[in-house]
Amino acid sequence: MSQKLPDANLTRRALLTTGGALVVSFSLLPSLGLAQAPPADTVSPQPSPPQPLPGSLKTSPMLDAWLRIGADGSVTLFTGKSELGQGIRTALTQIAAEQLGLAFAAVKLITSDTQQTPNEGYTSGSQSMSDSGTAIMHATAQAREILINLAAEKWGTAADGLQAKDGSVAAPDGRKLGFGELVAGQTLSVRAGSTSKLKMPQTFAIVGKSVPRVDIPGKLTAAPSFIQDMRPAGMLHARVVRPPSPAAKLLRIATSAVETLPGVKKVIVDGRFLAVVADREFRAIKAMEALAAAAEWSESPSLPKQSEIFDVLKSLPNKVYTIRDDKGPAGAVTKSLEAAYSRPYQMHASIGPSCALAQFSDGQMTVWSHAQGMFPLRQAIAELLTLPEDKVRCIHVEGSGCYGHNGADDAAADAALIAIGVPGVPIRLQWMREQEHAWEPYGPAMAMRVKADLDGDGRIATWDYSVWTNTHSTRPGGAGSTLAGQLKAQAFAIPAPQIIPQPAGGGDRNIIPLYKIPNVHLDHNFIPEMPLRVSALRGLGAYANVFAIESFMDELAVAANADPVAFRLKHLEDPRARDVVSLAAEKFGWQAAAKLGPGRGHGFGFAKYKNIAAYCAVAIELEVERETGHIRLLRAVAASDSGQAVNPDGIRNQIGGGIVQSASWTLHEAVAFDTTRILSRDWSSYPILHFAELFETVDVHVIDRPGMPFLGTGEASQGPTGAAIANAICSATGVRIRDLPLNAARIKQAIGV
Amino acid sequence: MVKLNINGQIHDVASEPDTPLLYALREDLALNGAKYGCGVGQCGACTVLLDGKPVFSCLVPISVVDGRAVTTLEGLGSADKPSPVQRAFIELQAAQCGYCIPGMMVRAEALLQRLPSPTTAEIRAHLQPNLCRCGTHMRIVAAVQRAAELSKSTAPQKI
Ligand code: FES
Ligand code: FES
């Protein structure tokens, strides 16, 4: 998909001198007779491009926000997104190297840092490729054309026929000028055009290749790779002490015994925000334990009964958002079905508990964090500390996988609140396992109810679906969305929860079935009051909505006496959707009447993530041990379509990982709580999938669509997998279980042996 | 001062004797291989070898370790000279966030020393104490199998 750029002509070049250095500014102007625009270093009066800019260029339109070329020809790329273990560093570098005609290794990438990179909000929603990847593709393509034009100008030749290759612009006669010579170390202060001269997909040398991830060798050979590995000189170790339960009030605390423990530098008591600072890590832990023992709390019940959570949620005031109300002609109804599904609170439960570093020096707060959005975090911390935003810098450093809004932001706010009281010293705050489990914001509980009618042809005539849930994002959000802001004496109010509008959606993400149904009514019952602290967990509402929709599709298929795959295809028009469904079924060896062994079942699930991102279909075979309800996962076969596949192995890794993670959510996970306390406080009280329960095989088939837009993949397989497992259990046992998790106890009870 | 024998080198460490080995490794020796995951022996992120056997370094006080041979991820190989296990994990891109992987590799090393050609079932059973949250398990198992092949092809030939 190469689009010829109408406006990518170098129409103005201004030479300015500042402080002895030559500053060259280029201006790419739309070919609309606007040739007399001011030089690009006076950015604001620039004319707006006629079309919206692609990806995150919309919000950061200057090319030098995305890439800089040094006098030595070195190319540095900037992204506001962060590496979260999804391989984004590698994929973004591939895109830039491709468009600039550079070797992969020649591009250096700087990720999210409020002082250096564009503001791209959060790294979430599987949007890094569509936001940042698209922006970088266009920015680098346009930069390449500028370089070519500069060379043409120097040589006094036409730009046609010149090529950017291996860091130089080359002419057909063999002449060459290095990128560095061309820009002489100056920045590309150019506003991006809305279209670019993109390379043709069939000429790609780097995009579409499974380039090994740049971060993996370091991580696997113990190079400092994670925030936990940072050890700036003079660093002190901090630990927080959390209340025993969300509503606990601090009655009294005697800190003097803690203050005199070896190595203790500071004890902080600020309302319910308690912390210690010590010279060595284990001393900080001992001080934390001593401070916890010294605190007297009064606890009171503030949580609903876990067994009644869905009734409680449904009884709370809600606001109904009708997402769709389609009316169309349909055949006479022959059968009607109704079912209710649920998903409990589930947690991110990162393997590495949250960590942050903060240093307050000369009125400037610097925070290193593995949170998903450095710019929103900066705003929250500035508010928390009553500092102007320009006095706070937030730099992303990798943590362990977060899968959404986990404790990272809270740890960053904790570290900043501690560090401001210990000026000049880098403070490393590490959460303990129990703190991560008990205090991270959980993926919200969800209740789904669906009714449908079938006509005489076995087609779905009407579909009526409702979901009840809280907000699915309380991300900063301001200081009040951080635990530090909520716990300190001068507490900040928790911001009012917001919905995330369609098409992305929050609790209603993927609420729209992709199937062709003439009458569709969809309600999102948004419940503002949050009995437990919640926020974005990978996929948001998509996991449970797809679980419900795709479970119900199987229930309807049974009622229509149809094969589940054929039933889906009968209702699917989107050819790309049909392709992934058909490919997954084919590679799985799906049989109309499955002749699987005793106790065995197979199941299918499909979704187009958010209805705007990657397509994914998953087929699963498993075995149920009737006496115990234990599941043995046998095979998973997935087919996915992420548009242009930048790094196919990266896609396989994400889809395959999502399948295994979703199997864990689906079979095991529910946050346990009584009316006072969170009870899931470690890995034994919140079990996840172990190796013993692993699939025998997981195969992922990637459909590449060269030239098509990038479609986010990181959250595509979780929903289809959950449904495929539920459907396979039903196929194996004849019993339909609609409440997650589908654990052994539930299965045994449902089978009734 | 406690004496620690880490990857064949003797170190005097300043940590108090009740300090778990994990903290001494990370703080006194600035080693990144062993990771903090739970501190209570439930996840394996901190796995090291103690006299060749995998242990949770978060649970073992350095007073107990005194003088015994500790092998960490750094002891397996380096970026320039990765061990077969490391080469296999890199070759198969067996990591997502990668936080759990050092513990997995160190535990796998213990298995391969004992059992040079493990079956998939043996690998899974052996890795059972270690958790991965990204769902990288399938690649981890495949990487351990690949490491077994690489170890054989690089092992000194017996005549
Ligand atoms: S950190 Fe040692 S087992 Fe989890
Ligand atoms: S790769 Fe992230 S926890 Fe295993």
PDB file of C-alpha atoms in Angstrom, chain A residues 508-635:
ATOM      1  CA  ASP A 508     -18.576  -3.132  27.276  1.00  0.00           C
ATOM      2  CA  ARG A 509     -15.468  -3.902  25.255  1.00  0.00           C
ATOM      3  CA  ASN A 510     -16.363  -6.471  22.570  1.00  0.00           C
ATOM      4  CA  ILE A 511     -20.021  -6.302  23.595  1.00  0.00           C
ATOM      5  CA  ILE A 512     -20.988  -6.161  19.901  1.00  0.00           C
ATOM      6  CA  PRO A 513     -21.082  -9.648  18.432  1.00  0.00           C
ATOM      7  CA  LEU A 514     -19.449  -9.720  15.022  1.00  0.00           C
ATOM      8  CA  TYR A 515     -22.185 -12.020  13.797  1.00  0.00           C
ATOM      9  CA  LYS A 516     -24.905 -10.993  11.378  1.00  0.00           C
ATOM     10  CA  ILE A 517     -28.076 -10.742  13.429  1.00  0.00           C
ATOM     11  CA  PRO A 518     -31.034  -8.592  12.344  1.00  0.00           C
ATOM     12  CA  ASN A 519     -32.242  -7.563  15.820  1.00  0.00           C
ATOM     13  CA  VAL A 520     -29.619  -6.634  18.340  1.00  0.00           C
ATOM     14  CA  HIS A 521     -30.023  -4.857  21.645  1.00  0.00           C
ATOM     15  CA  LEU A 522     -26.950  -4.265  23.797  1.00  0.00           C
ATOM     16  CA  ASP A 523     -26.880  -2.584  27.188  1.00  0.00           C
ATOM     17  CA  HIS A 524     -23.877  -1.617  29.220  1.00  0.00           C
ATOM     18  CA  ASN A 525     -25.034  -1.154  32.826  1.00  0.00           C
ATOM     19  CA  PHE A 526     -22.272   1.002  34.229  1.00  0.00           C
ATOM     20  CA  ILE A 527     -22.018   0.839  38.023  1.00  0.00           C
ATOM     21  CA  PRO A 528     -20.120   3.836  39.417  1.00  0.00           C
ATOM     22  CA  GLU A 529     -19.747   2.534  42.997  1.00  0.00           C
ATOM     23  CA  MET A 530     -16.753   0.240  43.350  1.00  0.00           C
ATOM     24  CA  PRO A 531     -16.974  -2.218  46.264  1.00  0.00           C
ATOM     25  CA  LEU A 532     -13.386  -3.330  45.548  1.00  0.00           C
ATOM     26  CA  ARG A 533     -10.630  -1.245  44.017  1.00  0.00           C
ATOM     27  CA  VAL A 534     -10.589  -1.975  40.283  1.00  0.00           C
ATOM     28  CA  SER A 535      -8.952  -0.942  37.035  1.00  0.00           C
ATOM     29  CA  ALA A 536      -7.795  -2.128  33.650  1.00  0.00           C
ATOM     30  CA  LEU A 537      -6.884  -5.806  33.394  1.00  0.00           C
ATOM     31  CA  ARG A 538      -5.658  -7.072  30.029  1.00  0.00           C
ATOM     32  CA  GLY A 539      -8.536  -6.956  27.561  1.00  0.00           C
ATOM     33  CA  LEU A 540     -10.839  -5.108  29.987  1.00  0.00           C
ATOM     34  CA  GLY A 541     -14.423  -6.244  29.435  1.00  0.00           C
ATOM     35  CA  ALA A 542     -13.459  -8.152  26.286  1.00  0.00           C
ATOM     36  CA  TYR A 543     -12.395 -11.320  28.067  1.00  0.00           C
ATOM     37  CA  ALA A 544     -15.698 -11.864  29.859  1.00  0.00           C
ATOM     38  CA  ASN A 545     -17.925 -10.498  27.091  1.00  0.00           C
ATOM     39  CA  VAL A 546     -16.310 -12.798  24.563  1.00  0.00           C
ATOM     40  CA  PHE A 547     -16.502 -15.645  27.079  1.00  0.00           C
ATOM     41  CA  ALA A 548     -20.260 -15.050  27.360  1.00  0.00           C
ATOM     42  CA  ILE A 549     -20.945 -14.370  23.678  1.00  0.00           C
ATOM     43  CA  GLU A 550     -18.939 -17.336  22.460  1.00  0.00           C
ATOM     44  CA  SER A 551     -20.289 -19.681  25.137  1.00  0.00           C
ATOM     45  CA  PHE A 552     -23.782 -18.654  24.153  1.00  0.00           C
ATOM     46  CA  MET A 553     -23.013 -19.143  20.461  1.00  0.00           C
ATOM     47  CA  ASP A 554     -22.305 -22.772  21.325  1.00  0.00           C
ATOM     48  CA  GLU A 555     -25.521 -23.026  23.312  1.00  0.00           C
ATOM     49  CA  LEU A 556     -27.378 -21.672  20.302  1.00  0.00           C
ATOM     50  CA  ALA A 557     -25.558 -24.044  17.969  1.00  0.00           C
ATOM     51  CA  VAL A 558     -26.715 -26.965  20.110  1.00  0.00           C
ATOM     52  CA  ALA A 559     -30.278 -25.618  20.040  1.00  0.00           C
ATOM     53  CA  ALA A 560     -30.041 -25.231  16.266  1.00  0.00           C
ATOM     54  CA  ASN A 561     -28.585 -28.699  15.957  1.00  0.00           C
ATOM     55  CA  ALA A 562     -25.568 -27.252  14.205  1.00  0.00           C
ATOM     56  CA  ASP A 563     -21.838 -27.727  14.425  1.00  0.00           C
ATOM     57  CA  PRO A 564     -20.397 -24.810  16.432  1.00  0.00           C
ATOM     58  CA  VAL A 565     -17.886 -23.818  13.762  1.00  0.00           C
ATOM     59  CA  ALA A 566     -20.421 -24.078  10.947  1.00  0.00           C
ATOM     60  CA  PHE A 567     -22.905 -22.127  13.065  1.00  0.00           C
ATOM     61  CA  ARG A 568     -20.408 -19.311  13.494  1.00  0.00           C
ATOM     62  CA  LEU A 569     -19.530 -19.231   9.814  1.00  0.00           C
ATOM     63  CA  LYS A 570     -23.211 -19.125   8.939  1.00  0.00           C
ATOM     64  CA  HIS A 571     -23.422 -15.819  10.831  1.00  0.00           C
ATOM     65  CA  LEU A 572     -20.101 -14.302   9.810  1.00  0.00           C
ATOM     66  CA  GLU A 573     -19.757 -12.045   6.801  1.00  0.00           C
ATOM     67  CA  ASP A 574     -16.416 -10.309   7.375  1.00  0.00           C
ATOM     68  CA  PRO A 575     -14.041 -12.299   5.139  1.00  0.00           C
ATOM     69  CA  ARG A 576     -11.105 -11.849   7.491  1.00  0.00           C
ATOM     70  CA  ALA A 577     -13.187 -13.177  10.365  1.00  0.00           C
ATOM     71  CA  ARG A 578     -14.197 -16.158   8.250  1.00  0.00           C
ATOM     72  CA  ASP A 579     -10.562 -16.758   7.383  1.00  0.00           C
ATOM     73  CA  VAL A 580      -9.325 -17.032  10.951  1.00  0.00           C
ATOM     74  CA  VAL A 581     -12.276 -19.223  11.960  1.00  0.00           C
ATOM     75  CA  SER A 582     -11.771 -21.515   8.984  1.00  0.00           C
ATOM     76  CA  LEU A 583      -8.007 -21.674   9.391  1.00  0.00           C
ATOM     77  CA  ALA A 584      -8.162 -22.480  13.103  1.00  0.00           C
ATOM     78  CA  ALA A 585     -10.752 -25.190  12.447  1.00  0.00           C
ATOM     79  CA  GLU A 586      -8.711 -26.636   9.603  1.00  0.00           C
ATOM     80  CA  LYS A 587      -5.397 -26.677  11.456  1.00  0.00           C
ATOM     81  CA  PHE A 588      -7.102 -28.136  14.507  1.00  0.00           C
ATOM     82  CA  GLY A 589      -8.701 -30.846  12.432  1.00  0.00           C
ATOM     83  CA  TRP A 590     -12.164 -29.872  13.625  1.00  0.00           C
ATOM     84  CA  GLN A 591     -14.652 -32.620  12.898  1.00  0.00           C
ATOM     85  CA  ALA A 592     -18.358 -32.056  12.618  1.00  0.00           C
ATOM     86  CA  ALA A 593     -19.126 -34.907  14.955  1.00  0.00           C
ATOM     87  CA  ALA A 594     -16.095 -35.182  17.074  1.00  0.00           C
ATOM     88  CA  LYS A 595     -14.940 -38.686  17.790  1.00  0.00           C
ATOM     89  CA  LEU A 596     -12.821 -37.805  20.731  1.00  0.00           C
ATOM     90  CA  GLY A 597     -11.914 -40.273  23.422  1.00  0.00           C
ATOM     91  CA  PRO A 598     -13.930 -40.746  26.615  1.00  0.00           C
ATOM     92  CA  GLY A 599     -13.961 -37.663  28.800  1.00  0.00           C
ATOM     93  CA  ARG A 600     -12.602 -35.580  25.956  1.00  0.00           C
ATOM     94  CA  GLY A 601     -14.163 -32.517  24.429  1.00  0.00           C
ATOM     95  CA  HIS A 602     -13.330 -29.764  22.027  1.00  0.00           C
ATOM     96  CA  GLY A 603     -14.379 -26.148  21.959  1.00  0.00           C
ATOM     97  CA  PHE A 604     -14.129 -23.106  19.756  1.00  0.00           C
ATOM     98  CA  GLY A 605     -13.983 -19.367  20.372  1.00  0.00           C
ATOM     99  CA  PHE A 606     -13.572 -16.352  18.144  1.00  0.00           C
ATOM    100  CA  ALA A 607     -13.405 -12.566  18.418  1.00  0.00           C
ATOM    101  CA  LYS A 608     -12.048  -9.529  16.694  1.00  0.00           C
ATOM    102  CA  TYR A 609     -10.483  -7.746  19.627  1.00  0.00           C
ATOM    103  CA  LYS A 610     -12.409  -4.545  20.406  1.00  0.00           C
ATOM    104  CA  ASN A 611     -14.048  -5.163  17.004  1.00  0.00           C
ATOM    105  CA  ILE A 612     -11.244  -2.948  15.644  1.00  0.00           C
ATOM    106  CA  ALA A 613      -8.023  -4.848  16.382  1.00  0.00           C
ATOM    107  CA  ALA A 614      -6.670  -8.333  15.653  1.00  0.00           C
ATOM    108  CA  TYR A 615      -8.892 -11.250  14.675  1.00  0.00           C
ATOM    109  CA  CYS A 616      -8.319 -14.437  16.617  1.00  0.00           C
ATOM    110  CA  ALA A 617      -9.946 -17.856  16.657  1.00  0.00           C
ATOM    111  CA  VAL A 618      -8.982 -20.574  19.118  1.00  0.00           C
ATOM    112  CA  ALA A 619      -9.858 -24.267  19.158  1.00  0.00           C
ATOM    113  CA  ILE A 620      -9.106 -26.353  22.217  1.00  0.00           C
ATOM    114  CA  GLU A 621      -9.201 -30.027  23.090  1.00  0.00           C
ATOM    115  CA  LEU A 622      -9.189 -31.136  26.687  1.00  0.00           C
ATOM    116  CA  GLU A 623     -10.047 -34.000  28.949  1.00  0.00           C
ATOM    117  CA  VAL A 624     -12.178 -33.868  32.087  1.00  0.00           C
ATOM    118  CA  GLU A 625     -11.553 -36.254  34.956  1.00  0.00           C
ATOM    119  CA  ARG A 626     -15.115 -36.802  36.070  1.00  0.00           C
ATOM    120  CA  GLU A 627     -14.353 -37.958  39.614  1.00  0.00           C
ATOM    121  CA  THR A 628     -12.350 -34.859  40.516  1.00  0.00           C
ATOM    122  CA  GLY A 629     -13.426 -32.251  37.992  1.00  0.00           C
ATOM    123  CA  HIS A 630      -9.799 -31.794  36.999  1.00  0.00           C
ATOM    124  CA  ILE A 631      -9.068 -30.574  33.500  1.00  0.00           C
ATOM    125  CA  ARG A 632      -6.227 -31.808  31.375  1.00  0.00           C
ATOM    126  CA  LEU A 633      -5.563 -29.325  28.601  1.00  0.00           C
ATOM    127  CA  LEU A 634      -4.452 -31.134  25.485  1.00  0.00           C
ATOM    128  CA  ARG A 635      -4.267 -28.950  22.420  1.00  0.00           C
TER     129      ARG A 635
END
